[in-house]
Amino acid sequence: MPVQDQGETSKAENIAAGEAARASYPRAGMFSRLSGKLLWLTVFFIMLAEILIFFPSIASMRVRWLEDRLNTAAAAAIVIDGLQPVELPRALQKETLEATGTKAIVLRKDGTSRLLAMSEMPTSVDDSYDLGNIPPLTAMRDALDTMIFGGNRMIRVYGAVGETRTGVEVVMKDRPLRKAMFVYARNVLLLSVLISLFTATLIFFSINRILIRPIRRLTGSMQQFASDPENPLNVYVGDGGRDELAVAGRNLTSMQLELQKTLKQQKNLAALGLAVSKINHDMRNILASAQLMSDRLVDVDDPMVKSFAPKLLRTIDRAVGYTTEVLSYGKATESPPRRRRIRLYELIQEVKEILAIDPQTGVEFVEQMAPELEVDADGEQLFRIIHNLCRNALQALTSPGEQGAGIVRRITVSAQRVGSVVSITIDDTGPGMPLKARQNLFAAFRGSARSGGTGLGLTIARELVLAHGGTIALVEKPSVGTQFRIEIPDRPVSLEDYRSRSHAEK
């Protein structure tokens, strides 16, 4: 029976998850999509604008309608006035009033008023309007009043004839005016709907092409990439524009490429972790055997053997401890530090001995600290931190490019206490860290300063320092070389510990 590769299984699971996610999304209708909502909003806002325009428009229409009636009546009044002293026959007056749509026509001239024609004199007039002086708000108010409450009222309208001082006054019903206003309102409504639909359609297709389609491409690319992020064909390809969506597309492309790179690294790390686990299992057995054999060196009666046997035993013990904790780095984090007071000078001396600097390299190892300086830390973890940094410095100083006479090769480890914080500085006179290593500082497999390095030393050192509640940083220096500063604070003392110490001292 064929066995399916783990990577292929993960890929198939990703594709199935992406298909299931897309299937779970409800398919949006036309008017529930972004484009449909945009169409409805465009129509709504145009109609809202038309409503705001409608009020002054209907008021202007009403004033023009009244002015037309008044001008028609004024023309008839001037003709009738020219017939003086002959009085216009009753039948002719009725025809004139029907032609002008009025009930009575009055001519005001030279300070006198003359009734020129009248069909029937109304008992009362409901409203009077002076067309010579109508404020805009008043005109809109009167228009709404006519449309809502008018139709059965008798109104009086008066105004000047042209640029003369002669005035004309007419009495009429407002029913024809109200009917004309409703016809006008209907025409405006139909025209507004047509304009809004036409404008919304143009805006819809324009924005759909400029905005909606690129957004759909972005979302489609995201869904395809989520279903199979390792497939290079699923990376979004932009159109090279300069607008915000084009910039977002380029950022999406960059993010997808970076994510593919990260997934590839994670896949390689997973394979590496499996290989390391296998190697670690066998190496731990070998070191255990070496530990048993090295224990017998203590019984050898040789001064030289007795001098280096304890150091060899401590080194093998550390190696056994490291192999035991190798898997913890891949599973979760380093074990929590078991902190206690240790003398930093003695620990630095042990680091110096483990480095075993060859005198022929000309590398100096300088310690600048008080011998009695104590630090509250896990001795093994602090040893790993300082040893990793000093080993990197030694490798930089002994690299092929650093060979030559007269070159100062020095590693300086200095420390001091400021209050409750111990500051440790590791400085070297090497070539310094390259730009790529600085940009990926403390990043595993990317922050190495030398060819073939993994960058794990700085990553492990940073994790251990953070576990102590401290900080580690690369310090800029005016001269060549690399300088790291580590700051480790003391543990806060609880009130119960303080009281127990006080009682113990008493």
Coordinates of C-alpha atoms in Angstrom, one line a residue:
M1 CA 0.0 0.0 0.0
P2 CA 1.6 3.4 -1.0
V3 CA 2.4 5.7 1.8
Q4 CA 1.5 9.4 1.2
D5 CA 4.2 12.0 1.9
Q6 CA 3.6 14.2 4.9
G7 CA 4.1 17.4 2.8
E8 CA 1.6 16.2 0.3
T9 CA -0.9 15.4 3.1
S10 CA -0.5 18.9 4.5
K11 CA -0.9 20.4 1.1
A12 CA -4.1 18.4 0.5
E13 CA -5.5 19.4 3.9
N14 CA -4.8 23.1 3.0
I15 CA -6.6 22.8 -0.3
A16 CA -9.6 21.0 1.4
A17 CA -9.7 23.7 4.1
G18 CA -9.7 26.5 1.5
E19 CA -12.5 24.8 -0.5
A20 CA -14.5 24.3 2.7
A21 CA -14.0 27.9 3.7
R22 CA -15.2 29.2 0.3
A23 CA -18.2 26.9 0.4
S24 CA -19.2 28.1 3.8
Y25 CA -19.4 31.7 2.5
P26 CA -23.0 32.5 1.5
R27 CA -23.2 33.5 -2.2
A28 CA -24.1 37.2 -2.2
G29 CA -26.9 38.5 -4.4
M30 CA -26.6 41.4 -6.8
F31 CA -27.8 44.0 -4.4
S32 CA -26.0 42.5 -1.3
R33 CA -22.6 42.8 -3.0
L34 CA -20.4 45.9 -2.7
S35 CA -21.2 46.9 -6.3
G36 CA -25.0 46.6 -5.7
K37 CA -24.8 48.6 -2.4
L38 CA -22.8 51.2 -4.3
L39 CA -25.6 51.4 -6.9
W40 CA -28.3 51.8 -4.4
L41 CA -26.4 54.4 -2.4
T42 CA -25.7 56.4 -5.6
V43 CA -29.4 56.5 -6.4
F44 CA -30.3 57.4 -2.9
F45 CA -27.9 60.3 -2.6
I46 CA -28.9 61.7 -6.0
M47 CA -32.5 61.5 -5.1
L48 CA -31.7 63.2 -1.8
A49 CA -29.9 66.0 -3.7
E50 CA -32.9 66.3 -6.0
I51 CA -35.2 66.6 -3.1
L52 CA -33.1 69.4 -1.7
I53 CA -33.2 71.1 -5.1
F54 CA -37.0 70.5 -5.5
F55 CA -38.1 73.0 -2.9
P56 CA -36.5 76.1 -4.5
S57 CA -37.4 74.7 -7.9
I58 CA -41.1 74.3 -7.2
A59 CA -41.2 77.8 -5.5
S60 CA -39.6 79.3 -8.6
M61 CA -42.1 77.5 -10.8
R62 CA -45.0 78.9 -8.7
V63 CA -43.7 82.5 -8.9
R64 CA -43.3 82.2 -12.7
W65 CA -46.8 80.8 -13.1
L66 CA -48.3 83.7 -11.2
E67 CA -46.2 86.2 -13.1
D68 CA -47.4 84.8 -16.4
R69 CA -51.0 85.2 -15.2
L70 CA -50.3 88.7 -14.0
N71 CA -48.6 89.7 -17.2
T72 CA -51.5 88.4 -19.3
A73 CA -53.9 90.3 -17.1
A74 CA -51.7 93.4 -17.4
A75 CA -51.8 93.2 -21.2
A76 CA -55.6 93.0 -21.2
A77 CA -55.8 95.8 -18.6
I78 CA -53.8 98.2 -20.7
V79 CA -56.0 97.5 -23.7
I80 CA -59.2 98.0 -21.7
D81 CA -57.8 101.1 -20.2
G82 CA -57.2 102.5 -23.6
L83 CA -60.9 102.3 -24.4
Q84 CA -61.9 104.9 -21.9
P85 CA -64.5 106.3 -21.4
V86 CA -66.2 103.4 -23.1
E87 CA -67.1 100.7 -20.7
L88 CA -66.3 97.1 -21.8
P89 CA -69.4 95.0 -22.4
R90 CA -70.2 92.3 -19.9
A91 CA -69.8 89.5 -22.3
L92 CA -66.4 90.8 -23.4
Q93 CA -65.3 91.1 -19.7
K94 CA -66.3 87.5 -19.1
E95 CA -64.2 86.3 -22.1
T96 CA -61.3 88.4 -21.0
L97 CA -61.4 87.0 -17.4
E98 CA -61.7 83.4 -18.8
A99 CA -58.7 84.0 -21.1
T100 CA -56.6 85.3 -18.2
G101 CA -57.9 82.7 -15.7
T102 CA -59.0 85.3 -13.2
K103 CA -62.1 86.5 -11.4
A104 CA -61.3 90.2 -11.4
I105 CA -58.7 92.6 -12.8
V106 CA -57.9 95.9 -11.2
L107 CA -55.6 98.5 -12.7
R108 CA -53.6 100.8 -10.3
K109 CA -52.5 104.0 -12.1
D110 CA -51.6 107.5 -10.9
G111 CA -52.6 106.7 -7.3
T112 CA -56.1 105.4 -8.3
S113 CA -57.5 101.9 -8.7
R114 CA -60.0 101.0 -11.4
L115 CA -61.9 97.8 -11.6
L116 CA -61.6 96.8 -15.3
A117 CA -63.3 93.5 -15.4
M118 CA -65.1 91.3 -12.9
S119 CA -67.2 88.1 -13.3
E120 CA -68.2 87.7 -9.7
M121 CA -66.9 89.5 -6.6
P122 CA -65.7 87.0 -3.9
T123 CA -66.9 87.5 -0.4
S124 CA -63.4 87.2 1.0
V125 CA -59.8 86.6 -0.2
D126 CA -57.8 83.9 1.6
D127 CA -54.2 85.1 0.7
S128 CA -52.5 88.0 -0.9
Y129 CA -49.2 87.8 -2.7
D130 CA -47.0 90.7 -3.8
L131 CA -44.8 89.5 -6.7
G132 CA -42.6 92.5 -6.5
N133 CA -40.9 91.4 -3.3
I134 CA -40.8 87.6 -2.4
P135 CA -37.9 86.4 -0.2
P136 CA -36.7 82.8 -1.2
L137 CA -37.7 81.2 2.1
T138 CA -41.2 82.9 1.9
A139 CA -41.6 81.6 -1.7
M140 CA -40.7 78.0 -0.7
R141 CA -43.1 78.3 2.3
D142 CA -45.9 79.6 0.1
A143 CA -45.3 76.8 -2.5
L144 CA -45.5 74.1 0.1
D145 CA -48.6 75.7 1.6
T146 CA -50.3 75.8 -1.8
M147 CA -49.5 72.1 -2.6
I148 CA -50.6 70.8 0.8
F149 CA -53.6 73.0 1.8
G150 CA -54.5 74.8 -1.5
G151 CA -57.1 74.0 -4.2
N152 CA -60.2 75.7 -2.8
R153 CA -58.8 79.1 -1.9
M154 CA -59.3 82.5 -3.4
I155 CA -56.0 84.5 -3.7
R156 CA -55.1 88.0 -4.7
V157 CA -51.9 88.6 -6.7
Y158 CA -50.5 92.1 -7.5
G159 CA -47.4 93.6 -9.0
A160 CA -46.0 96.2 -11.3
V161 CA -46.3 96.3 -15.1
G162 CA -42.8 96.1 -16.5
E163 CA -40.6 99.0 -15.3
T164 CA -43.5 101.5 -14.9
R165 CA -45.3 102.6 -11.8
T166 CA -48.6 101.1 -13.1
G167 CA -49.7 98.1 -11.1
V168 CA -52.1 95.3 -11.8
E169 CA -54.1 93.3 -9.3
V170 CA -55.9 90.1 -10.1
V171 CA -58.2 87.9 -8.0
M172 CA -58.2 84.2 -8.9
K173 CA -58.6 80.7 -7.6
D174 CA -55.5 78.6 -6.7
R175 CA -56.8 75.3 -8.1
P176 CA -55.2 75.7 -11.6
L177 CA -52.0 76.8 -9.8
R178 CA -52.0 73.7 -7.6
K179 CA -52.7 71.4 -10.5
A180 CA -49.9 72.9 -12.5
M181 CA -47.5 72.5 -9.5
F182 CA -48.4 68.8 -9.2
V183 CA -47.7 68.3 -12.9
Y184 CA -44.4 70.0 -12.5
A185 CA -43.5 67.9 -9.4
R186 CA -44.4 64.7 -11.3
N187 CA -42.2 65.7 -14.2
V188 CA -39.3 66.6 -11.8
L189 CA -39.7 63.3 -10.0
L190 CA -39.6 61.3 -13.3
L191 CA -36.6 63.3 -14.5
S192 CA -34.8 62.9 -11.2
V193 CA -35.3 59.2 -11.3
L194 CA -34.0 59.0 -14.8
I195 CA -31.0 61.2 -14.0
S196 CA -30.2 59.3 -10.8
L197 CA -30.4 55.9 -12.6
F198 CA -28.3 57.1 -15.5
T199 CA -25.7 58.7 -13.2
A200 CA -25.7 55.7 -10.9
T201 CA -25.2 53.3 -13.8
L202 CA -22.2 55.4 -15.1
I203 CA -20.8 55.5 -11.6
F204 CA -21.5 51.8 -11.1
F205 CA -19.6 50.7 -14.2
S206 CA -16.8 53.2 -13.6
I207 CA -16.2 52.2 -10.0
N208 CA -16.8 48.5 -10.8
R209 CA -14.0 48.7 -13.3
I210 CA -11.7 50.9 -11.2
L211 CA -12.4 49.6 -7.7
I212 CA -14.6 46.5 -7.5
R213 CA -12.7 44.4 -10.0
P214 CA -9.3 44.9 -8.4
I215 CA -10.7 44.2 -5.0
R216 CA -12.2 41.0 -6.3
R217 CA -8.8 40.0 -7.7
L218 CA -7.2 40.7 -4.4
T219 CA -9.8 38.6 -2.5
G220 CA -9.7 35.9 -5.0
S221 CA -5.9 35.8 -4.8
M222 CA -6.1 35.6 -1.0
Q223 CA -8.5 32.7 -1.2
Q224 CA -6.4 30.8 -3.7
F225 CA -3.3 31.4 -1.7
A226 CA -4.9 30.3 1.5
S227 CA -6.0 27.0 -0.2
D228 CA -2.4 26.3 -1.4
P229 CA 0.2 28.8 -0.1
E230 CA 3.1 26.8 -1.4
N231 CA 2.0 27.1 -5.0
P232 CA 3.9 29.9 -6.8
L233 CA 1.0 30.3 -9.3
N234 CA -1.2 31.5 -6.5
V235 CA 0.9 34.6 -5.8
Y236 CA -1.0 37.8 -6.7
V237 CA 0.3 39.6 -9.8
G238 CA -0.5 43.3 -9.9
D239 CA -1.0 45.6 -12.8
G240 CA 1.8 48.1 -11.9
G241 CA -0.5 51.1 -11.3
R242 CA 0.2 53.9 -8.8
D243 CA -3.2 54.1 -7.0
E244 CA -3.9 52.7 -3.5
L245 CA -5.2 49.4 -4.7
A246 CA -2.1 48.9 -6.8
V247 CA 0.1 49.6 -3.8
A248 CA -2.0 47.2 -1.7
G249 CA -1.6 44.6 -4.5
R250 CA 2.2 45.0 -4.4
N251 CA 2.2 44.7 -0.7
L252 CA 0.1 41.6 -0.9
T253 CA 2.5 40.1 -3.4
S254 CA 5.4 40.9 -1.2
M255 CA 3.6 39.4 1.8
Q256 CA 2.7 36.2 0.0
L257 CA 6.3 35.8 -1.3
E258 CA 7.7 36.4 2.2
L259 CA 5.1 33.9 3.6
Q260 CA 6.1 31.3 1.0
K261 CA 9.7 31.8 2.0
T262 CA 8.8 31.5 5.7
L263 CA 6.7 28.3 5.0
K264 CA 9.6 26.8 3.1
Q265 CA 12.0 27.6 6.0
Q266 CA 9.5 26.2 8.5
K267 CA 9.3 23.0 6.4
N268 CA 13.1 22.7 6.3
L269 CA 13.2 23.4 10.0
A270 CA 10.7 20.6 10.6
A271 CA 12.8 18.2 8.6
L272 CA 15.9 19.5 10.4
G273 CA 14.2 19.0 13.8
L274 CA 13.4 15.4 13.0
A275 CA 17.0 14.8 11.9
V276 CA 18.4 16.5 15.0
S277 CA 16.1 14.4 17.2
K278 CA 17.5 11.3 15.7
I279 CA 21.1 12.5 16.0
N280 CA 20.5 13.8 19.5
H281 CA 19.2 10.3 20.6
D282 CA 22.4 8.6 19.4
M283 CA 24.7 11.4 20.6
R284 CA 23.2 11.3 24.1
N285 CA 24.0 7.6 24.3
I286 CA 27.6 8.2 23.1
L287 CA 28.1 11.1 25.6
A288 CA 26.7 9.0 28.4
S289 CA 29.3 6.3 27.6
A290 CA 32.0 9.0 27.5
Q291 CA 30.8 10.3 30.8
L292 CA 31.2 6.9 32.4
M293 CA 34.7 6.5 31.1
S294 CA 35.7 10.0 32.1
D295 CA 34.6 9.3 35.6
R296 CA 37.5 6.8 35.9
L297 CA 40.0 9.5 35.1
V298 CA 39.6 10.8 38.6
D299 CA 41.2 7.7 39.9
V300 CA 44.3 8.0 37.7
D301 CA 47.3 9.0 39.8
D302 CA 48.7 11.5 37.3
P303 CA 49.0 15.2 38.2
M304 CA 48.3 16.4 34.6
V305 CA 45.3 14.1 34.3
K306 CA 44.0 15.3 37.7
S307 CA 44.4 19.0 36.5
F308 CA 42.2 18.7 33.4
A309 CA 39.9 15.8 34.5
P310 CA 37.5 18.1 36.4
K311 CA 37.2 20.5 33.4
L312 CA 36.6 17.5 31.1
L313 CA 33.9 16.2 33.4
R314 CA 32.1 19.6 33.5
T315 CA 32.3 19.9 29.8
I316 CA 30.8 16.4 29.2
D317 CA 28.2 17.1 31.8
R318 CA 27.2 20.3 29.9
A319 CA 27.1 18.4 26.6
V320 CA 24.8 15.8 28.2
G321 CA 22.6 18.6 29.5
Y322 CA 22.5 20.3 26.1
T323 CA 21.5 17.1 24.4
T324 CA 18.7 16.6 26.9
E325 CA 17.4 20.1 26.3
V326 CA 17.8 20.2 22.5
L327 CA 14.2 19.2 21.9
S328 CA 12.9 21.9 24.2
Y329 CA 14.0 24.6 21.8
G330 CA 11.8 23.1 19.1
K331 CA 8.9 22.2 21.3
A332 CA 8.3 25.3 23.3
T333 CA 11.0 27.4 25.1
E334 CA 14.1 27.0 27.2
S335 CA 13.6 25.6 30.7
P336 CA 13.1 28.4 33.2
P337 CA 16.3 29.7 34.8
R338 CA 17.3 28.3 38.2
R339 CA 18.7 31.6 39.6
R340 CA 21.1 32.0 42.4
R341 CA 24.0 34.3 43.3
I342 CA 27.2 33.4 41.4
R343 CA 30.5 35.1 41.0
L344 CA 30.7 36.4 37.5
Y345 CA 34.6 36.5 37.4
E346 CA 34.8 32.8 38.0
L347 CA 32.3 32.1 35.3
I348 CA 34.2 34.2 32.8
Q349 CA 37.4 32.3 33.7
E350 CA 35.6 29.1 32.9
V351 CA 34.4 30.5 29.5
K352 CA 38.0 31.5 28.8
E353 CA 39.3 28.0 29.5
I354 CA 36.6 26.4 27.4
L355 CA 37.4 28.7 24.5
A356 CA 41.0 27.3 24.6
I357 CA 42.4 30.3 22.7
D358 CA 45.6 29.3 20.8
P359 CA 48.4 31.6 21.7
Q360 CA 49.6 31.6 18.1
T361 CA 46.5 33.4 17.0
G362 CA 47.5 36.4 19.0
V363 CA 44.0 36.9 20.4
E364 CA 43.9 38.5 23.9
F365 CA 41.1 37.7 26.4
V366 CA 40.7 40.6 28.9
E367 CA 38.4 40.6 31.9
Q368 CA 37.4 44.0 33.4
M369 CA 35.3 43.5 36.5
A370 CA 35.6 43.2 40.2
P371 CA 36.4 39.6 41.4
E372 CA 33.7 39.9 44.0
L373 CA 31.0 41.0 41.5
E374 CA 27.9 38.8 41.9
V375 CA 25.0 38.3 39.5
D376 CA 21.6 36.7 40.2
A377 CA 21.3 34.3 37.3
D378 CA 21.3 30.6 36.2
G379 CA 25.0 29.7 36.0
E380 CA 24.6 27.3 33.2
Q381 CA 22.4 29.5 31.1
L382 CA 24.6 32.6 31.7
F383 CA 27.6 30.5 30.7
R384 CA 25.9 29.6 27.4
I385 CA 25.1 33.3 26.7
I386 CA 28.6 34.6 27.3
H387 CA 30.2 31.5 25.7
N388 CA 28.1 32.0 22.5
L389 CA 29.0 35.6 22.2
C390 CA 32.7 35.1 23.0
R391 CA 32.9 32.2 20.5
N392 CA 31.4 34.4 17.8
A393 CA 34.0 37.1 18.6
L394 CA 36.8 34.5 18.5
Q395 CA 35.7 33.2 15.1
A396 CA 35.5 36.8 13.8
L397 CA 39.1 37.5 15.0
T398 CA 40.6 34.3 13.6
S399 CA 38.8 34.5 10.2
P400 CA 41.1 34.4 7.1
G401 CA 40.5 38.1 6.4
E402 CA 41.9 39.0 9.8
Q403 CA 45.3 37.5 9.3
G404 CA 48.3 39.9 9.2
A405 CA 50.9 41.5 11.4
G406 CA 50.1 44.4 13.6
I407 CA 46.4 43.7 13.8
V408 CA 45.0 44.0 17.4
R409 CA 42.9 41.0 18.3
R410 CA 41.2 41.4 21.6
I411 CA 38.1 40.2 23.3
T412 CA 37.1 42.3 26.3
V413 CA 34.5 41.2 28.8
S414 CA 33.6 43.9 31.3
A415 CA 30.9 44.1 33.9
Q416 CA 29.6 46.4 36.6
R417 CA 26.6 46.6 38.9
V418 CA 24.3 49.6 38.8
G419 CA 21.7 49.3 41.6
S420 CA 20.0 46.0 41.1
V421 CA 21.1 45.5 37.5
V422 CA 24.4 43.9 36.3
S423 CA 25.6 45.1 33.0
I424 CA 27.9 42.8 31.0
T425 CA 29.7 44.0 27.9
I426 CA 31.4 41.8 25.4
D427 CA 33.6 43.7 23.0
D428 CA 35.9 42.6 20.2
T429 CA 38.2 44.3 17.7
G430 CA 37.0 42.2 14.7
P431 CA 35.6 43.4 11.4
G432 CA 32.2 44.0 12.8
M433 CA 28.8 42.5 11.7
P434 CA 27.8 42.8 8.1
L435 CA 24.6 44.7 7.2
K436 CA 22.6 41.6 6.5
A437 CA 23.4 40.2 9.9
R438 CA 22.4 43.5 11.5
Q439 CA 19.1 43.5 9.7
N440 CA 18.3 39.9 10.8
L441 CA 19.9 40.2 14.3
F442 CA 18.7 37.4 16.6
A443 CA 16.9 35.7 13.7
A444 CA 17.7 32.0 13.4
F445 CA 19.3 30.9 10.2
R446 CA 19.3 34.5 8.9
G447 CA 21.4 36.5 11.4
S448 CA 24.7 34.7 11.0
A449 CA 27.7 37.0 10.5
R450 CA 29.9 34.4 8.8
S451 CA 29.4 32.1 5.8
G452 CA 28.0 28.7 6.8
G453 CA 26.8 30.0 10.2
T454 CA 23.2 29.4 11.5
G455 CA 22.7 32.4 13.7
L456 CA 21.4 30.1 16.5
G457 CA 24.0 31.3 19.0
L458 CA 22.5 34.9 19.1
T459 CA 19.0 33.5 19.0
I460 CA 19.6 31.2 22.0
A461 CA 21.4 34.0 23.9
R462 CA 18.5 36.4 23.4
E463 CA 16.0 33.8 24.6
L464 CA 18.0 33.0 27.7
V465 CA 18.5 36.7 28.5
L466 CA 14.8 37.4 28.1
A467 CA 14.0 34.5 30.4
H468 CA 16.0 36.3 33.1
G469 CA 14.0 39.5 32.5
G470 CA 17.0 41.2 31.0
T471 CA 18.0 42.7 27.7
I472 CA 20.6 42.1 25.1
A473 CA 21.5 44.6 22.4
L474 CA 24.1 45.4 19.7
V475 CA 25.9 48.6 20.7
E476 CA 27.1 51.0 18.1
K477 CA 30.8 51.9 18.6
P478 CA 33.0 54.5 16.9
S479 CA 35.8 52.0 16.3
V480 CA 35.8 48.7 14.4
G481 CA 34.5 45.6 16.0
T482 CA 31.3 44.3 17.6
Q483 CA 30.0 45.0 21.0
F484 CA 27.0 43.4 22.8
R485 CA 25.6 44.7 26.1
I486 CA 23.7 42.4 28.4
E487 CA 21.7 43.7 31.3
I488 CA 20.3 41.2 33.9
P489 CA 18.3 42.5 36.9
D490 CA 18.1 40.9 40.2
R491 CA 15.0 39.0 41.2
P492 CA 12.5 41.1 43.1
V493 CA 12.4 40.0 46.8
S494 CA 9.0 39.2 48.1
L495 CA 7.9 40.4 51.5
E496 CA 7.8 36.9 53.0
D497 CA 11.4 36.2 51.8
Y498 CA 12.5 39.5 53.3
R499 CA 10.9 38.7 56.7
S500 CA 12.4 35.2 56.7
R501 CA 15.9 36.6 56.0
S502 CA 15.5 39.2 58.7
H503 CA 14.5 36.6 61.3
A504 CA 17.4 34.4 60.2
E505 CA 19.9 37.2 60.6
K506 CA 18.5 38.0 64.1

